[in-house]
Short mmCIF file of N, CA and C in Angstrom, two decimals:
data_model
loop_
_atom_site.label_atom_id
_atom_site.label_comp_id
_atom_site.label_asym_id
_atom_site.label_seq_id
_atom_site.Cartn_x
_atom_site.Cartn_y
_atom_site.Cartn_z
N MET R 39 -87.88 53.88 -91.62
CA MET R 39 -88.07 55.18 -92.41
C MET R 39 -89.40 55.65 -92.65
N ASP R 40 -89.43 56.99 -92.61
CA ASP R 40 -90.86 57.48 -92.78
C ASP R 40 -91.29 57.83 -94.33
N PRO R 41 -92.19 57.17 -94.81
CA PRO R 41 -92.26 57.33 -96.08
C PRO R 41 -92.62 58.70 -96.59
N LEU R 42 -92.64 59.67 -95.74
CA LEU R 42 -92.60 61.31 -96.38
C LEU R 42 -91.48 61.51 -96.73
N LEU R 43 -90.53 61.02 -96.41
CA LEU R 43 -89.04 61.30 -96.74
C LEU R 43 -88.72 60.78 -98.30
N PHE R 44 -89.49 59.77 -98.87
CA PHE R 44 -89.15 59.49 -100.13
C PHE R 44 -89.41 60.51 -101.17
N SER R 45 -88.62 60.53 -102.46
CA SER R 45 -88.71 61.51 -103.21
C SER R 45 -89.01 60.45 -104.53
N ARG R 46 -87.80 60.01 -105.33
CA ARG R 46 -87.58 59.64 -106.51
C ARG R 46 -87.08 58.15 -106.15
N ALA R 47 -87.26 56.97 -106.79
CA ALA R 47 -86.50 55.76 -107.11
C ALA R 47 -86.21 55.70 -108.33
N TYR R 48 -84.63 55.10 -108.12
CA TYR R 48 -84.00 54.58 -109.38
C TYR R 48 -83.54 53.25 -109.39
N TYR R 49 -83.29 52.81 -110.43
CA TYR R 49 -82.69 51.53 -110.52
C TYR R 49 -81.30 51.56 -110.88
N ALA R 50 -80.44 51.20 -110.07
CA ALA R 50 -78.69 51.14 -110.32
C ALA R 50 -78.40 49.70 -110.88
N THR R 51 -77.59 49.84 -111.99
CA THR R 51 -76.96 48.77 -112.58
C THR R 51 -75.59 48.81 -112.92
N PRO R 52 -74.89 47.95 -113.15
CA PRO R 52 -73.38 47.89 -113.24
C PRO R 52 -73.43 48.45 -114.76
N HIS R 53 -72.21 49.06 -114.96
CA HIS R 53 -71.64 49.26 -116.32
C HIS R 53 -70.43 48.46 -116.83
N GLY R 54 -70.77 47.76 -117.68
CA GLY R 54 -69.62 46.84 -118.09
C GLY R 54 -69.34 45.56 -117.40
N PRO R 55 -68.43 44.85 -117.89
CA PRO R 55 -68.30 43.60 -117.34
C PRO R 55 -67.76 43.68 -116.15
N ALA R 56 -66.65 44.86 -115.86
CA ALA R 56 -66.15 45.07 -114.91
C ALA R 56 -66.77 45.56 -113.58
N GLY R 57 -67.79 45.93 -113.83
CA GLY R 57 -68.70 46.00 -112.57
C GLY R 57 -69.73 45.19 -112.19
N GLN R 58 -69.63 44.12 -112.79
CA GLN R 58 -70.46 42.64 -112.47
C GLN R 58 -70.26 42.01 -110.91
N ARG R 59 -68.96 41.89 -110.73
CA ARG R 59 -68.75 41.34 -109.36
C ARG R 59 -69.07 42.42 -108.10
N PRO R 60 -68.68 43.41 -108.37
CA PRO R 60 -68.88 44.43 -107.25
C PRO R 60 -70.22 44.85 -106.94
N TYR R 61 -71.03 44.68 -108.06
CA TYR R 61 -72.35 45.10 -107.88
C TYR R 61 -73.17 43.95 -107.19
N ALA R 62 -72.70 42.82 -107.68
CA ALA R 62 -73.40 41.46 -107.19
C ALA R 62 -72.98 41.63 -105.52
N LEU R 63 -71.85 41.71 -105.45
CA LEU R 63 -71.54 41.94 -103.56
C LEU R 63 -72.56 43.22 -103.07
N LEU R 64 -72.69 44.27 -103.63
CA LEU R 64 -73.34 45.46 -103.23
C LEU R 64 -74.96 45.07 -103.44
N VAL R 65 -75.24 44.29 -104.21
CA VAL R 65 -76.69 43.77 -104.10
C VAL R 65 -76.89 42.92 -102.88
N ALA R 66 -76.10 41.84 -102.75
CA ALA R 66 -76.21 40.90 -101.89
C ALA R 66 -76.14 41.22 -100.38
N ALA R 67 -75.37 42.04 -100.08
CA ALA R 67 -75.07 42.70 -98.60
C ALA R 67 -76.41 43.04 -98.15
N PRO R 68 -77.14 43.99 -98.57
CA PRO R 68 -78.30 44.52 -98.04
C PRO R 68 -79.59 43.36 -98.16
N ALA R 69 -79.51 42.69 -98.94
CA ALA R 69 -80.38 41.33 -99.02
C ALA R 69 -80.32 40.58 -98.16
N ARG R 70 -79.06 40.11 -97.99
CA ARG R 70 -78.78 39.23 -97.04
C ARG R 70 -79.30 39.48 -95.51
N ALA R 71 -78.89 40.95 -95.26
CA ALA R 71 -79.37 41.21 -93.70
C ALA R 71 -80.77 41.87 -93.69
N GLU R 72 -81.33 41.88 -94.92
CA GLU R 72 -82.68 42.29 -95.02
C GLU R 72 -82.75 43.86 -94.18
N HIS R 73 -81.79 44.78 -94.84
CA HIS R 73 -81.77 45.91 -94.44
C HIS R 73 -81.64 47.05 -95.03
N ALA R 74 -81.87 48.11 -95.25
CA ALA R 74 -81.53 49.45 -96.09
C ALA R 74 -80.43 50.01 -95.72
N ALA R 75 -79.76 50.40 -96.73
CA ALA R 75 -78.46 51.36 -96.50
C ALA R 75 -78.65 52.84 -96.67
N VAL R 76 -78.28 53.92 -95.99
CA VAL R 76 -78.42 55.00 -96.04
C VAL R 76 -76.95 55.59 -96.62
N ALA R 77 -77.31 56.42 -97.77
CA ALA R 77 -75.86 56.78 -98.50
C ALA R 77 -76.14 58.42 -98.84
N LYS R 78 -75.26 59.24 -99.37
CA LYS R 78 -75.25 60.45 -100.19
C LYS R 78 -74.90 60.10 -101.52
N VAL R 79 -75.87 60.41 -102.67
CA VAL R 79 -75.82 60.32 -103.96
C VAL R 79 -75.80 61.73 -104.49
N THR R 80 -75.21 61.84 -105.63
CA THR R 80 -74.87 63.11 -106.37
C THR R 80 -75.59 62.92 -107.50
N LEU R 81 -76.95 63.70 -107.90
CA LEU R 81 -77.47 63.83 -109.28
C LEU R 81 -77.31 65.16 -110.00
N HIS R 82 -76.48 64.97 -111.05
CA HIS R 82 -76.23 66.48 -111.71
C HIS R 82 -75.42 67.01 -110.73
N THR R 83 -75.82 68.15 -110.08
CA THR R 83 -74.66 68.84 -109.19
C THR R 83 -75.23 68.91 -107.70
N LYS R 84 -76.31 68.13 -107.56
CA LYS R 84 -76.86 68.23 -105.97
C LYS R 84 -76.83 67.00 -105.45
N GLU R 85 -76.22 67.03 -104.33
CA GLU R 85 -76.21 65.88 -103.18
C GLU R 85 -77.41 65.92 -102.51
N ARG R 86 -78.07 64.46 -102.45
CA ARG R 86 -79.16 63.94 -101.95
C ARG R 86 -78.99 62.71 -100.95
N PRO R 87 -79.82 62.83 -99.83
CA PRO R 87 -79.37 61.71 -99.01
C PRO R 87 -80.41 60.87 -99.59
N SER R 88 -80.17 59.33 -99.54
CA SER R 88 -80.64 58.37 -100.22
C SER R 88 -80.65 57.20 -99.45
N ALA R 89 -81.67 56.22 -99.66
CA ALA R 89 -81.52 54.82 -99.20
C ALA R 89 -81.46 54.01 -100.26
N LEU R 90 -80.86 52.77 -99.87
CA LEU R 90 -80.38 51.65 -101.02
C LEU R 90 -81.18 50.34 -100.47
N TRP R 91 -81.47 49.71 -101.08
CA TRP R 91 -82.30 48.15 -101.01
C TRP R 91 -82.10 47.67 -102.16
N THR R 92 -82.27 46.38 -102.09
CA THR R 92 -82.52 45.37 -103.34
C THR R 92 -84.01 45.08 -103.51
N ASN R 93 -84.20 44.86 -104.99
CA ASN R 93 -85.74 44.52 -105.21
C ASN R 93 -85.49 43.49 -106.45
N ARG R 94 -85.58 42.06 -106.35
CA ARG R 94 -85.49 41.19 -107.42
C ARG R 94 -83.87 41.40 -108.01
N ASP R 95 -82.82 41.20 -107.10
CA ASP R 95 -81.52 41.14 -107.62
C ASP R 95 -81.24 42.48 -108.17
N THR R 96 -81.84 43.62 -108.02
CA THR R 96 -81.77 44.78 -108.47
C THR R 96 -81.24 45.99 -107.34
N LEU R 97 -80.69 46.83 -107.38
CA LEU R 97 -80.25 47.70 -106.57
C LEU R 97 -80.93 49.09 -106.66
N VAL R 98 -81.87 49.29 -105.67
CA VAL R 98 -82.82 50.39 -105.79
C VAL R 98 -82.11 51.58 -104.90
N VAL R 99 -82.20 52.82 -105.64
CA VAL R 99 -81.69 54.02 -104.80
C VAL R 99 -83.11 55.05 -104.67
N GLN R 100 -83.21 55.10 -103.48
CA GLN R 100 -84.60 56.14 -103.35
C GLN R 100 -83.89 57.41 -102.74
N THR R 101 -83.92 58.28 -103.48
CA THR R 101 -83.46 59.80 -103.07
C THR R 101 -84.64 60.32 -101.78
N LEU R 102 -84.12 60.84 -100.74
CA LEU R 102 -84.92 61.35 -99.60
C LEU R 102 -84.91 62.79 -99.69
N LEU R 103 -86.16 63.19 -99.43
CA LEU R 103 -86.13 64.75 -98.94
C LEU R 103 -85.64 64.97 -97.63
N CYS R 104 -85.10 66.27 -97.37
CA CYS R 104 -84.53 66.78 -96.22
C CYS R 104 -85.72 67.00 -95.21
N PRO R 105 -85.34 66.85 -94.08
CA PRO R 105 -86.67 67.18 -93.14
C PRO R 105 -87.00 68.31 -93.22
N GLU R 106 -86.25 69.32 -93.52
CA GLU R 106 -86.91 70.81 -93.91
C GLU R 106 -87.48 71.38 -95.02
N GLU R 107 -87.51 70.03 -95.96
CA GLU R 107 -88.13 70.13 -97.27
C GLU R 107 -89.57 69.82 -97.02
N ILE R 108 -90.10 69.22 -95.91
CA ILE R 108 -91.46 68.71 -95.65
C ILE R 108 -92.12 69.64 -94.85
N ARG R 109 -93.34 70.40 -95.23
CA ARG R 109 -94.13 71.30 -94.85
C ARG R 109 -95.03 70.54 -93.64
N ASP R 110 -95.14 71.11 -92.40
CA ASP R 110 -95.85 70.45 -91.11
C ASP R 110 -97.11 70.79 -91.48
N PRO R 111 -98.21 69.43 -91.42
CA PRO R 111 -99.59 69.96 -91.93
C PRO R 111 -100.48 70.88 -90.96
N ALA R 112 -99.93 71.29 -89.83
CA ALA R 112 -100.54 72.15 -88.83
C ALA R 112 -100.22 73.47 -89.13
N THR R 113 -99.01 73.69 -89.93
CA THR R 113 -98.80 75.42 -90.37
C THR R 113 -99.31 75.64 -91.86
N SER R 114 -99.58 74.51 -92.63
CA SER R 114 -99.96 74.52 -94.05
C SER R 114 -101.24 75.29 -94.32
N ASP R 115 -101.34 76.10 -95.29
CA ASP R 115 -102.60 76.57 -95.66
C ASP R 115 -103.48 75.76 -96.03
N PRO R 116 -104.84 75.76 -95.50
CA PRO R 116 -106.08 74.83 -96.09
C PRO R 116 -106.47 74.88 -97.51
N PRO R 117 -106.53 73.85 -98.06
CA PRO R 117 -106.75 73.59 -99.43
C PRO R 117 -108.11 74.73 -99.97
N ARG R 118 -107.61 75.43 -101.15
CA ARG R 118 -108.57 76.14 -101.73
C ARG R 118 -109.85 75.36 -102.34
N GLN R 119 -110.97 76.04 -102.45
CA GLN R 119 -112.09 75.52 -102.93
C GLN R 119 -112.50 76.17 -104.39
#
């Protein structure tokens, strides 16, 4: 996954005792496979592509930029002095 696509990282945690077991399964799957999962999350009213992985038994949700949101360095304006 290209690091240029990374936007913001969030920690996802279970809400209440009923979410503990499903959360543990969700954290264990990518950790055991040593892979990240690709997902679509909704923050406020906007859907964003995201990557999910575990870090110290915590689920990390990394929102990603869409490829059209990244400027091509060849077509960018030079820095002002």
